[in-house]
């Protein structure tokens, strides 16, 4: 199965999510946070660097719980204010 290439908007969204998770992680090690969330350190690294811009919901939910970040905050970081994209309009409807 061939994966459809990500759009620039999808790549930017993944980078914003990764940056937010890195800030929330703070001084804690990637290994410590990943283990507490039940994901591999490699998965967390890919999400934080934007290489996995569309992580599974349950992965994001587990990371949010461990980091003390709300899913609402993560969702807001993933939808830029003035993109004009149909995806943003669909999410806010």
mmCIF file of N, CA, C and O in Angstrom:
data_model
loop_
_atom_site.group_PDB
_atom_site.id
_atom_site.type_symbol
_atom_site.label_atom_id
_atom_site.label_comp_id
_atom_site.label_asym_id
_atom_site.label_seq_id
_atom_site.Cartn_x
_atom_site.Cartn_y
_atom_site.Cartn_z
ATOM 1 N N UNK A 1 0.834 -1.162 0.000
ATOM 2 C CA UNK A 1 0.000 0.000 0.000
ATOM 3 C C UNK A 1 0.891 1.242 0.000
ATOM 4 O O UNK A 1 1.805 1.361 0.803
ATOM 5 N N UNK A 2 0.622 2.161 -0.890
ATOM 6 C CA UNK A 2 1.401 3.384 -0.990
ATOM 7 C C UNK A 2 0.696 4.471 -0.196
ATOM 8 O O UNK A 2 -0.501 4.693 -0.350
ATOM 9 N N UNK A 3 1.458 5.132 0.649
ATOM 10 C CA UNK A 3 0.887 6.215 1.451
ATOM 11 C C UNK A 3 0.849 7.497 0.630
ATOM 12 O O UNK A 3 1.817 7.856 -0.020
ATOM 13 N N UNK A 4 -0.265 8.195 0.686
ATOM 14 C CA UNK A 4 -0.418 9.463 -0.002
ATOM 15 C C UNK A 4 0.511 10.486 0.630
ATOM 16 O O UNK A 4 0.555 10.599 1.859
ATOM 17 N N UNK A 5 1.252 11.239 -0.170
ATOM 18 C CA UNK A 5 2.149 12.255 0.406
ATOM 19 C C UNK A 5 1.356 13.291 1.213
ATOM 20 O O UNK A 5 0.218 13.622 0.873
ATOM 21 N N UNK A 6 1.982 13.772 2.256
ATOM 22 C CA UNK A 6 1.346 14.780 3.091
ATOM 23 C C UNK A 6 1.360 16.134 2.396
ATOM 24 O O UNK A 6 2.297 16.466 1.683
ATOM 25 N N UNK A 7 0.327 16.890 2.641
ATOM 26 C CA UNK A 7 0.277 18.248 2.118
ATOM 27 C C UNK A 7 1.148 19.141 3.001
ATOM 28 O O UNK A 7 1.463 18.775 4.144
ATOM 29 N N UNK A 8 1.534 20.305 2.516
ATOM 30 C CA UNK A 8 2.288 21.235 3.370
ATOM 31 C C UNK A 8 1.529 21.571 4.655
ATOM 32 O O UNK A 8 2.119 21.696 5.726
ATOM 33 N N UNK A 9 0.197 21.702 4.552
ATOM 34 C CA UNK A 9 -0.613 21.995 5.733
ATOM 35 C C UNK A 9 -0.525 20.851 6.743
ATOM 36 O O UNK A 9 -0.397 21.092 7.944
ATOM 37 N N UNK A 10 -0.582 19.609 6.281
ATOM 38 C CA UNK A 10 -0.486 18.456 7.180
ATOM 39 C C UNK A 10 0.886 18.384 7.840
ATOM 40 O O UNK A 10 1.000 18.075 9.026
ATOM 41 N N UNK A 11 1.946 18.674 7.065
ATOM 42 C CA UNK A 11 3.295 18.680 7.645
ATOM 43 C C UNK A 11 3.417 19.758 8.719
ATOM 44 O O UNK A 11 3.968 19.524 9.790
ATOM 45 N N UNK A 12 2.896 20.948 8.442
ATOM 46 C CA UNK A 12 2.960 22.045 9.409
ATOM 47 C C UNK A 12 2.172 21.701 10.675
ATOM 48 O O UNK A 12 2.603 21.999 11.790
ATOM 49 N N UNK A 13 1.022 21.063 10.502
ATOM 50 C CA UNK A 13 0.210 20.644 11.642
ATOM 51 C C UNK A 13 0.989 19.667 12.518
ATOM 52 O O UNK A 13 1.008 19.785 13.747
ATOM 53 N N UNK A 14 1.656 18.714 11.906
ATOM 54 C CA UNK A 14 2.466 17.749 12.659
ATOM 55 C C UNK A 14 3.614 18.413 13.388
ATOM 56 O O UNK A 14 3.941 18.049 14.525
ATOM 57 N N UNK A 15 4.231 19.404 12.763
ATOM 58 C CA UNK A 15 5.320 20.128 13.410
ATOM 59 C C UNK A 15 4.816 20.926 14.608
ATOM 60 O O UNK A 15 5.483 20.989 15.642
ATOM 61 N N UNK A 16 3.627 21.527 14.494
ATOM 62 C CA UNK A 16 3.054 22.267 15.628
ATOM 63 C C UNK A 16 2.740 21.325 16.788
ATOM 64 O O UNK A 16 3.014 21.641 17.944
ATOM 65 N N UNK A 17 2.154 20.170 16.475
ATOM 66 C CA UNK A 17 1.861 19.185 17.517
ATOM 67 C C UNK A 17 3.159 18.745 18.200
ATOM 68 O O UNK A 17 3.239 18.695 19.428
ATOM 69 N N UNK A 18 4.164 18.436 17.417
ATOM 70 C CA UNK A 18 5.448 18.006 17.979
ATOM 71 C C UNK A 18 6.072 19.055 18.879
ATOM 72 O O UNK A 18 6.575 18.744 19.960
ATOM 73 N N UNK A 19 6.029 20.312 18.447
ATOM 74 C CA UNK A 19 6.598 21.397 19.253
ATOM 75 C C UNK A 19 5.862 21.533 20.580
ATOM 76 O O UNK A 19 6.481 21.730 21.634
ATOM 77 N N UNK A 20 4.549 21.418 20.542
ATOM 78 C CA UNK A 20 3.762 21.516 21.777
ATOM 79 C C UNK A 20 4.100 20.370 22.728
ATOM 80 O O UNK A 20 4.275 20.582 23.931
ATOM 81 N N UNK A 21 4.229 19.175 22.201
ATOM 82 C CA UNK A 21 4.569 18.030 23.046
ATOM 83 C C UNK A 21 5.973 18.164 23.628
ATOM 84 O O UNK A 21 6.200 17.833 24.793
ATOM 85 N N UNK A 22 6.919 18.660 22.843
ATOM 86 C CA UNK A 22 8.283 18.879 23.353
ATOM 87 C C UNK A 22 8.272 19.886 24.500
ATOM 88 O O UNK A 22 8.929 19.685 25.517
ATOM 89 N N UNK A 23 7.526 20.984 24.327
ATOM 90 C CA UNK A 23 7.445 21.993 25.399
ATOM 91 C C UNK A 23 6.800 21.395 26.647
ATOM 92 O O UNK A 23 7.255 21.637 27.765
ATOM 93 N N UNK A 24 5.748 20.617 26.465
ATOM 94 C CA UNK A 24 5.064 20.009 27.610
ATOM 95 C C UNK A 24 5.963 18.996 28.320
ATOM 96 O O UNK A 24 5.891 18.853 29.542
ATOM 97 N N UNK A 25 6.803 18.322 27.556
ATOM 98 C CA UNK A 25 7.712 17.321 28.148
ATOM 99 C C UNK A 25 8.754 17.989 29.023
ATOM 100 O O UNK A 25 9.174 17.446 30.040
ATOM 101 N N UNK A 26 9.166 19.199 28.656
ATOM 102 C CA UNK A 26 10.133 19.945 29.452
ATOM 103 C C UNK A 26 11.446 19.207 29.618
ATOM 104 O O UNK A 26 12.042 18.753 28.644
ATOM 105 N N UNK A 27 11.861 19.070 30.854
ATOM 106 C CA UNK A 27 13.151 18.441 31.160
ATOM 107 C C UNK A 27 13.076 16.919 31.271
ATOM 108 O O UNK A 27 14.099 16.263 31.405
ATOM 109 N N UNK A 28 11.871 16.377 31.222
ATOM 110 C CA UNK A 28 11.743 14.921 31.321
ATOM 111 C C UNK A 28 12.318 14.271 30.075
ATOM 112 O O UNK A 28 12.211 14.805 28.975
ATOM 113 N N UNK A 29 12.880 13.111 30.251
ATOM 114 C CA UNK A 29 13.465 12.423 29.105
ATOM 115 C C UNK A 29 12.373 11.857 28.206
ATOM 116 O O UNK A 29 11.262 11.544 28.650
ATOM 117 N N UNK A 30 12.715 11.727 26.950
ATOM 118 C CA UNK A 30 11.798 11.150 25.974
ATOM 119 C C UNK A 30 11.452 9.715 26.373
ATOM 120 O O UNK A 30 10.298 9.299 26.260
ATOM 121 N N UNK A 31 12.438 8.986 26.855
ATOM 122 C CA UNK A 31 12.238 7.589 27.243
ATOM 123 C C UNK A 31 11.265 7.499 28.417
ATOM 124 O O UNK A 31 10.361 6.658 28.428
ATOM 125 N N UNK A 32 11.419 8.380 29.393
ATOM 126 C CA UNK A 32 10.544 8.389 30.568
ATOM 127 C C UNK A 32 9.093 8.670 30.175
ATOM 128 O O UNK A 32 8.179 7.958 30.593
ATOM 129 N N UNK A 33 8.888 9.677 29.360
ATOM 130 C CA UNK A 33 7.532 10.053 28.946
ATOM 131 C C UNK A 33 6.914 8.965 28.073
ATOM 132 O O UNK A 33 5.756 8.591 28.254
ATOM 133 N N UNK A 34 7.688 8.454 27.133
ATOM 134 C CA UNK A 34 7.179 7.414 26.240
ATOM 135 C C UNK A 34 6.760 6.175 27.036
ATOM 136 O O UNK A 34 5.680 5.617 26.813
ATOM 137 N N UNK A 35 7.593 5.760 27.978
ATOM 138 C CA UNK A 35 7.274 4.573 28.781
ATOM 139 C C UNK A 35 6.009 4.799 29.604
ATOM 140 O O UNK A 35 5.147 3.918 29.681
ATOM 141 N N UNK A 36 5.879 5.972 30.193
ATOM 142 C CA UNK A 36 4.698 6.268 31.006
ATOM 143 C C UNK A 36 3.427 6.287 30.159
ATOM 144 O O UNK A 36 2.353 5.922 30.633
ATOM 145 N N UNK A 37 3.559 6.689 28.888
ATOM 146 C CA UNK A 37 2.405 6.744 27.984
ATOM 147 C C UNK A 37 2.145 5.413 27.296
ATOM 148 O O UNK A 37 1.117 5.244 26.632
ATOM 149 N N UNK A 38 3.067 4.474 27.423
ATOM 150 C CA UNK A 38 2.885 3.167 26.784
ATOM 151 C C UNK A 38 3.174 3.166 25.300
ATOM 152 O O UNK A 38 2.606 2.365 24.547
ATOM 153 N N UNK A 39 4.055 4.079 24.863
ATOM 154 C CA UNK A 39 4.476 4.114 23.458
ATOM 155 C C UNK A 39 5.992 3.992 23.416
ATOM 156 O O UNK A 39 6.673 4.188 24.426
ATOM 157 N N UNK A 40 6.519 3.684 22.267
ATOM 158 C CA UNK A 40 7.965 3.574 22.162
ATOM 159 C C UNK A 40 8.593 4.963 22.093
ATOM 160 O O UNK A 40 7.961 5.934 21.659
ATOM 161 N N UNK A 41 9.844 5.041 22.532
ATOM 162 C CA UNK A 41 10.573 6.309 22.437
ATOM 163 C C UNK A 41 10.704 6.729 20.979
ATOM 164 O O UNK A 41 10.662 7.916 20.666
ATOM 165 N N UNK A 42 10.816 5.766 20.086
ATOM 166 C CA UNK A 42 10.911 6.067 18.651
ATOM 167 C C UNK A 42 9.618 6.711 18.147
ATOM 168 O O UNK A 42 9.656 7.660 17.368
ATOM 169 N N UNK A 43 8.483 6.226 18.602
ATOM 170 C CA UNK A 43 7.203 6.827 18.215
ATOM 171 C C UNK A 43 7.126 8.261 18.711
ATOM 172 O O UNK A 43 6.760 9.174 17.960
ATOM 173 N N UNK A 44 7.479 8.491 19.963
ATOM 174 C CA UNK A 44 7.455 9.847 20.508
ATOM 175 C C UNK A 44 8.426 10.745 19.754
ATOM 176 O O UNK A 44 8.105 11.889 19.437
ATOM 177 N N UNK A 45 9.608 10.235 19.432
ATOM 178 C CA UNK A 45 10.585 11.029 18.681
ATOM 179 C C UNK A 45 10.028 11.432 17.326
ATOM 180 O O UNK A 45 10.136 12.589 16.913
ATOM 181 N N UNK A 46 9.388 10.493 16.645
ATOM 182 C CA UNK A 46 8.804 10.799 15.336
ATOM 183 C C UNK A 46 7.699 11.840 15.441
ATOM 184 O O UNK A 46 7.582 12.722 14.595
ATOM 185 N N UNK A 47 6.876 11.748 16.468
ATOM 186 C CA UNK A 47 5.808 12.731 16.646
ATOM 187 C C UNK A 47 6.402 14.099 16.962
ATOM 188 O O UNK A 47 6.004 15.108 16.377
ATOM 189 N N UNK A 48 7.366 14.138 17.873
ATOM 190 C CA UNK A 48 7.958 15.412 18.277
ATOM 191 C C UNK A 48 8.704 16.107 17.141
ATOM 192 O O UNK A 48 8.766 17.327 17.104
ATOM 193 N N UNK A 49 9.252 15.335 16.231
ATOM 194 C CA UNK A 49 10.000 15.941 15.119
ATOM 195 C C UNK A 49 9.133 16.172 13.891
ATOM 196 O O UNK A 49 9.609 16.692 12.889
ATOM 197 N N UNK A 50 7.860 15.782 13.968
ATOM 198 C CA UNK A 50 6.960 15.987 12.841
ATOM 199 C C UNK A 50 7.046 14.911 11.783
ATOM 200 O O UNK A 50 6.392 14.993 10.748
ATOM 201 N N UNK A 51 7.837 13.866 12.013
ATOM 202 C CA UNK A 51 7.947 12.773 11.046
ATOM 203 C C UNK A 51 6.741 11.846 11.085
ATOM 204 O O UNK A 51 6.537 11.062 10.161
ATOM 205 N N UNK A 52 5.962 11.917 12.148
ATOM 206 C CA UNK A 52 4.708 11.169 12.252
ATOM 207 C C UNK A 52 3.614 12.190 12.527
ATOM 208 O O UNK A 52 3.133 12.326 13.650
ATOM 209 N N UNK A 53 3.231 12.933 11.499
ATOM 210 C CA UNK A 53 2.317 14.060 11.704
ATOM 211 C C UNK A 53 0.866 13.674 11.944
ATOM 212 O O UNK A 53 0.056 14.536 12.273
ATOM 213 N N UNK A 54 0.538 12.405 11.798
ATOM 214 C CA UNK A 54 -0.841 11.975 12.016
ATOM 215 C C UNK A 54 -0.869 10.787 12.984
ATOM 216 O O UNK A 54 -1.294 9.690 12.626
ATOM 217 N N UNK A 55 -0.434 10.998 14.229
ATOM 218 C CA UNK A 55 -0.421 9.884 15.188
ATOM 219 C C UNK A 55 -1.841 9.464 15.547
ATOM 220 O O UNK A 55 -2.791 10.244 15.421
ATOM 221 N N UNK A 56 -1.951 8.238 15.999
ATOM 222 C CA UNK A 56 -3.256 7.698 16.399
ATOM 223 C C UNK A 56 -3.816 8.482 17.585
ATOM 224 O O UNK A 56 -3.068 8.962 18.446
ATOM 225 N N UNK A 57 -5.134 8.598 17.625
ATOM 226 C CA UNK A 57 -5.797 9.331 18.702
ATOM 227 C C UNK A 57 -5.381 8.814 20.075
ATOM 228 O O UNK A 57 -5.084 9.596 20.980
ATOM 229 N N UNK A 58 -5.364 7.503 20.256
ATOM 230 C CA UNK A 58 -5.065 6.949 21.573
ATOM 231 C C UNK A 58 -3.615 7.208 21.973
ATOM 232 O O UNK A 58 -3.312 7.341 23.153
ATOM 233 N N UNK A 59 -2.722 7.321 21.013
ATOM 234 C CA UNK A 59 -1.335 7.697 21.299
ATOM 235 C C UNK A 59 -1.286 9.121 21.812
ATOM 236 O O UNK A 59 -0.650 9.418 22.827
ATOM 237 N N UNK A 60 -1.976 10.021 21.131
ATOM 238 C CA UNK A 60 -2.006 11.426 21.544
ATOM 239 C C UNK A 60 -2.687 11.559 22.903
ATOM 240 O O UNK A 60 -2.220 12.306 23.771
ATOM 241 N N UNK A 61 -3.764 10.830 23.113
ATOM 242 C CA UNK A 61 -4.472 10.893 24.392
ATOM 243 C C UNK A 61 -3.583 10.409 25.532
ATOM 244 O O UNK A 61 -3.562 11.017 26.616
ATOM 245 N N UNK A 62 -2.843 9.340 25.324
ATOM 246 C CA UNK A 62 -1.944 8.823 26.359
ATOM 247 C C UNK A 62 -0.834 9.823 26.660
ATOM 248 O O UNK A 62 -0.496 10.064 27.827
ATOM 249 N N UNK A 63 -0.267 10.429 25.624
ATOM 250 C CA UNK A 63 0.783 11.437 25.830
ATOM 251 C C UNK A 63 0.229 12.649 26.569
ATOM 252 O O UNK A 63 0.872 13.184 27.474
ATOM 253 N N UNK A 64 -0.959 13.086 26.198
ATOM 254 C CA UNK A 64 -1.577 14.235 26.861
ATOM 255 C C UNK A 64 -1.770 13.954 28.347
ATOM 256 O O UNK A 64 -1.489 14.813 29.194
ATOM 257 N N UNK A 65 -2.237 12.761 28.679
ATOM 258 C CA UNK A 65 -2.457 12.405 30.077
ATOM 259 C C UNK A 65 -1.153 12.425 30.863
ATOM 260 O O UNK A 65 -1.084 12.972 31.966
ATOM 261 N N UNK A 66 -0.107 11.845 30.296
ATOM 262 C CA UNK A 66 1.188 11.792 30.981
ATOM 263 C C UNK A 66 1.786 13.188 31.129
ATOM 264 O O UNK A 66 2.391 13.514 32.153
ATOM 265 N N UNK A 67 1.591 14.032 30.129
ATOM 266 C CA UNK A 67 2.178 15.370 30.143
ATOM 267 C C UNK A 67 1.312 16.403 30.847
ATOM 268 O O UNK A 67 1.722 17.555 31.006
ATOM 269 N N UNK A 68 0.107 16.005 31.253
ATOM 270 C CA UNK A 68 -0.779 16.949 31.916
ATOM 271 C C UNK A 68 -1.297 18.025 30.979
ATOM 272 O O UNK A 68 -1.562 19.151 31.386
ATOM 273 N N UNK A 69 -1.462 17.662 29.720
ATOM 274 C CA UNK A 69 -1.952 18.583 28.691
ATOM 275 C C UNK A 69 -3.331 18.119 28.253
ATOM 276 O O UNK A 69 -3.566 16.933 28.083
ATOM 277 N N UNK A 70 -4.231 19.065 28.054
ATOM 278 C CA UNK A 70 -5.575 18.676 27.629
ATOM 279 C C UNK A 70 -5.604 18.381 26.134
ATOM 280 O O UNK A 70 -4.823 18.944 25.359
ATOM 281 N N UNK A 71 -6.509 17.507 25.757
ATOM 282 C CA UNK A 71 -6.693 17.218 24.334
ATOM 283 C C UNK A 71 -7.190 18.463 23.602
ATOM 284 O O UNK A 71 -6.852 18.671 22.433
ATOM 285 N N UNK A 72 -7.950 19.302 24.275
ATOM 286 C CA UNK A 72 -8.407 20.551 23.658
ATOM 287 C C UNK A 72 -7.225 21.442 23.294
ATOM 288 O O UNK A 72 -7.200 22.052 22.226
ATOM 289 N N UNK A 73 -6.250 21.511 24.187
ATOM 290 C CA UNK A 73 -5.057 22.329 23.912
ATOM 291 C C UNK A 73 -4.279 21.767 22.720
ATOM 292 O O UNK A 73 -3.831 22.521 21.856
ATOM 293 N N UNK A 74 -4.137 20.464 22.675
ATOM 294 C CA UNK A 74 -3.435 19.850 21.548
ATOM 295 C C UNK A 74 -4.194 20.067 20.245
ATOM 296 O O UNK A 74 -3.602 20.374 19.216
ATOM 297 N N UNK A 75 -5.509 19.920 20.290
ATOM 298 C CA UNK A 75 -6.319 20.113 19.083
ATOM 299 C C UNK A 75 -6.221 21.551 18.599
ATOM 300 O O UNK A 75 -6.107 21.808 17.396
ATOM 301 N N UNK A 76 -6.256 22.499 19.522
ATOM 302 C CA UNK A 76 -6.167 23.907 19.137
ATOM 303 C C UNK A 76 -4.827 24.219 18.478
ATOM 304 O O UNK A 76 -4.760 25.022 17.542
ATOM 305 N N UNK A 77 -3.775 23.565 18.936
ATOM 306 C CA UNK A 77 -2.458 23.797 18.352
ATOM 307 C C UNK A 77 -2.364 23.234 16.940
ATOM 308 O O UNK A 77 -1.537 23.673 16.144
ATOM 309 N N UNK A 78 -3.216 22.291 16.629
ATOM 310 C CA UNK A 78 -3.153 21.632 15.325
ATOM 311 C C UNK A 78 -4.014 22.302 14.265
ATOM 312 O O UNK A 78 -3.970 21.920 13.106
ATOM 313 N N UNK A 79 -4.798 23.293 14.655
ATOM 314 C CA UNK A 79 -5.664 23.981 13.693
ATOM 315 C C UNK A 79 -5.304 25.463 13.719
ATOM 316 O O UNK A 79 -5.696 26.174 14.639
ATOM 317 N N UNK A 80 -4.555 25.927 12.731
ATOM 318 C CA UNK A 80 -4.187 27.341 12.710
ATOM 319 C C UNK A 80 -5.408 28.226 12.511
ATOM 320 O O UNK A 80 -6.411 27.809 11.936
ATOM 321 N N UNK A 81 -5.324 29.447 13.001
ATOM 322 C CA UNK A 81 -6.457 30.370 12.977
ATOM 323 C C UNK A 81 -6.925 30.742 11.573
ATOM 324 O O UNK A 81 -8.077 30.645 11.257
ATOM 325 N N UNK A 82 -6.047 31.198 10.721
ATOM 326 C CA UNK A 82 -6.451 31.766 9.428
ATOM 327 C C UNK A 82 -5.892 30.990 8.242
ATOM 328 O O UNK A 82 -5.164 31.534 7.432
ATOM 329 N N UNK A 83 -6.225 29.724 8.137
ATOM 330 C CA UNK A 83 -5.708 28.948 7.016
ATOM 331 C C UNK A 83 -6.631 28.988 5.816
ATOM 332 O O UNK A 83 -6.187 28.884 4.690
ATOM 333 N N UNK A 84 -7.934 29.086 6.076
ATOM 334 C CA UNK A 84 -8.883 29.039 4.980
ATOM 335 C C UNK A 84 -9.057 27.642 4.409
ATOM 336 O O UNK A 84 -9.701 27.451 3.393
ATOM 337 N N UNK A 85 -8.480 26.636 5.056
ATOM 338 C CA UNK A 85 -8.576 25.260 4.566
ATOM 339 C C UNK A 85 -9.931 24.661 4.920
ATOM 340 O O UNK A 85 -10.511 24.955 5.961
ATOM 341 N N UNK A 86 -10.394 23.812 4.061
ATOM 342 C CA UNK A 86 -11.649 23.106 4.316
ATOM 343 C C UNK A 86 -11.554 22.265 5.584
ATOM 344 O O UNK A 86 -12.530 22.100 6.296
ATOM 345 N N UNK A 87 -10.351 21.735 5.871
ATOM 346 C CA UNK A 87 -10.181 20.900 7.049
ATOM 347 C C UNK A 87 -10.486 21.698 8.316
ATOM 348 O O UNK A 87 -11.110 21.207 9.234
ATOM 349 N N UNK A 88 -10.031 22.939 8.372
ATOM 350 C CA UNK A 88 -10.292 23.761 9.552
ATOM 351 C C UNK A 88 -11.781 24.025 9.679
ATOM 352 O O UNK A 88 -12.342 23.916 10.757
ATOM 353 N N UNK A 89 -12.425 24.371 8.578
ATOM 354 C CA UNK A 89 -13.861 24.640 8.621
ATOM 355 C C UNK A 89 -14.640 23.419 9.068
ATOM 356 O O UNK A 89 -15.593 23.513 9.813
ATOM 357 N N UNK A 90 -14.227 22.235 8.615
ATOM 358 C CA UNK A 90 -14.915 21.008 9.000
ATOM 359 C C UNK A 90 -14.757 20.743 10.487
ATOM 360 O O UNK A 90 -15.691 20.288 11.144
ATOM 361 N N UNK A 91 -13.582 21.043 11.044
ATOM 362 C CA UNK A 91 -13.358 20.809 12.461
ATOM 363 C C UNK A 91 -14.144 21.774 13.331
ATOM 364 O O UNK A 91 -14.572 21.438 14.423
ATOM 365 N N UNK A 92 -14.342 22.989 12.868
ATOM 366 C CA UNK A 92 -15.027 23.975 13.693
ATOM 367 C C UNK A 92 -16.544 23.942 13.519
ATOM 368 O O UNK A 92 -17.263 24.624 14.224
ATOM 369 N N UNK A 93 -17.031 23.132 12.597
ATOM 370 C CA UNK A 93 -18.494 23.067 12.358
ATOM 371 C C UNK A 93 -19.171 22.204 13.390
ATOM 372 O O UNK A 93 -18.650 21.412 14.047
#
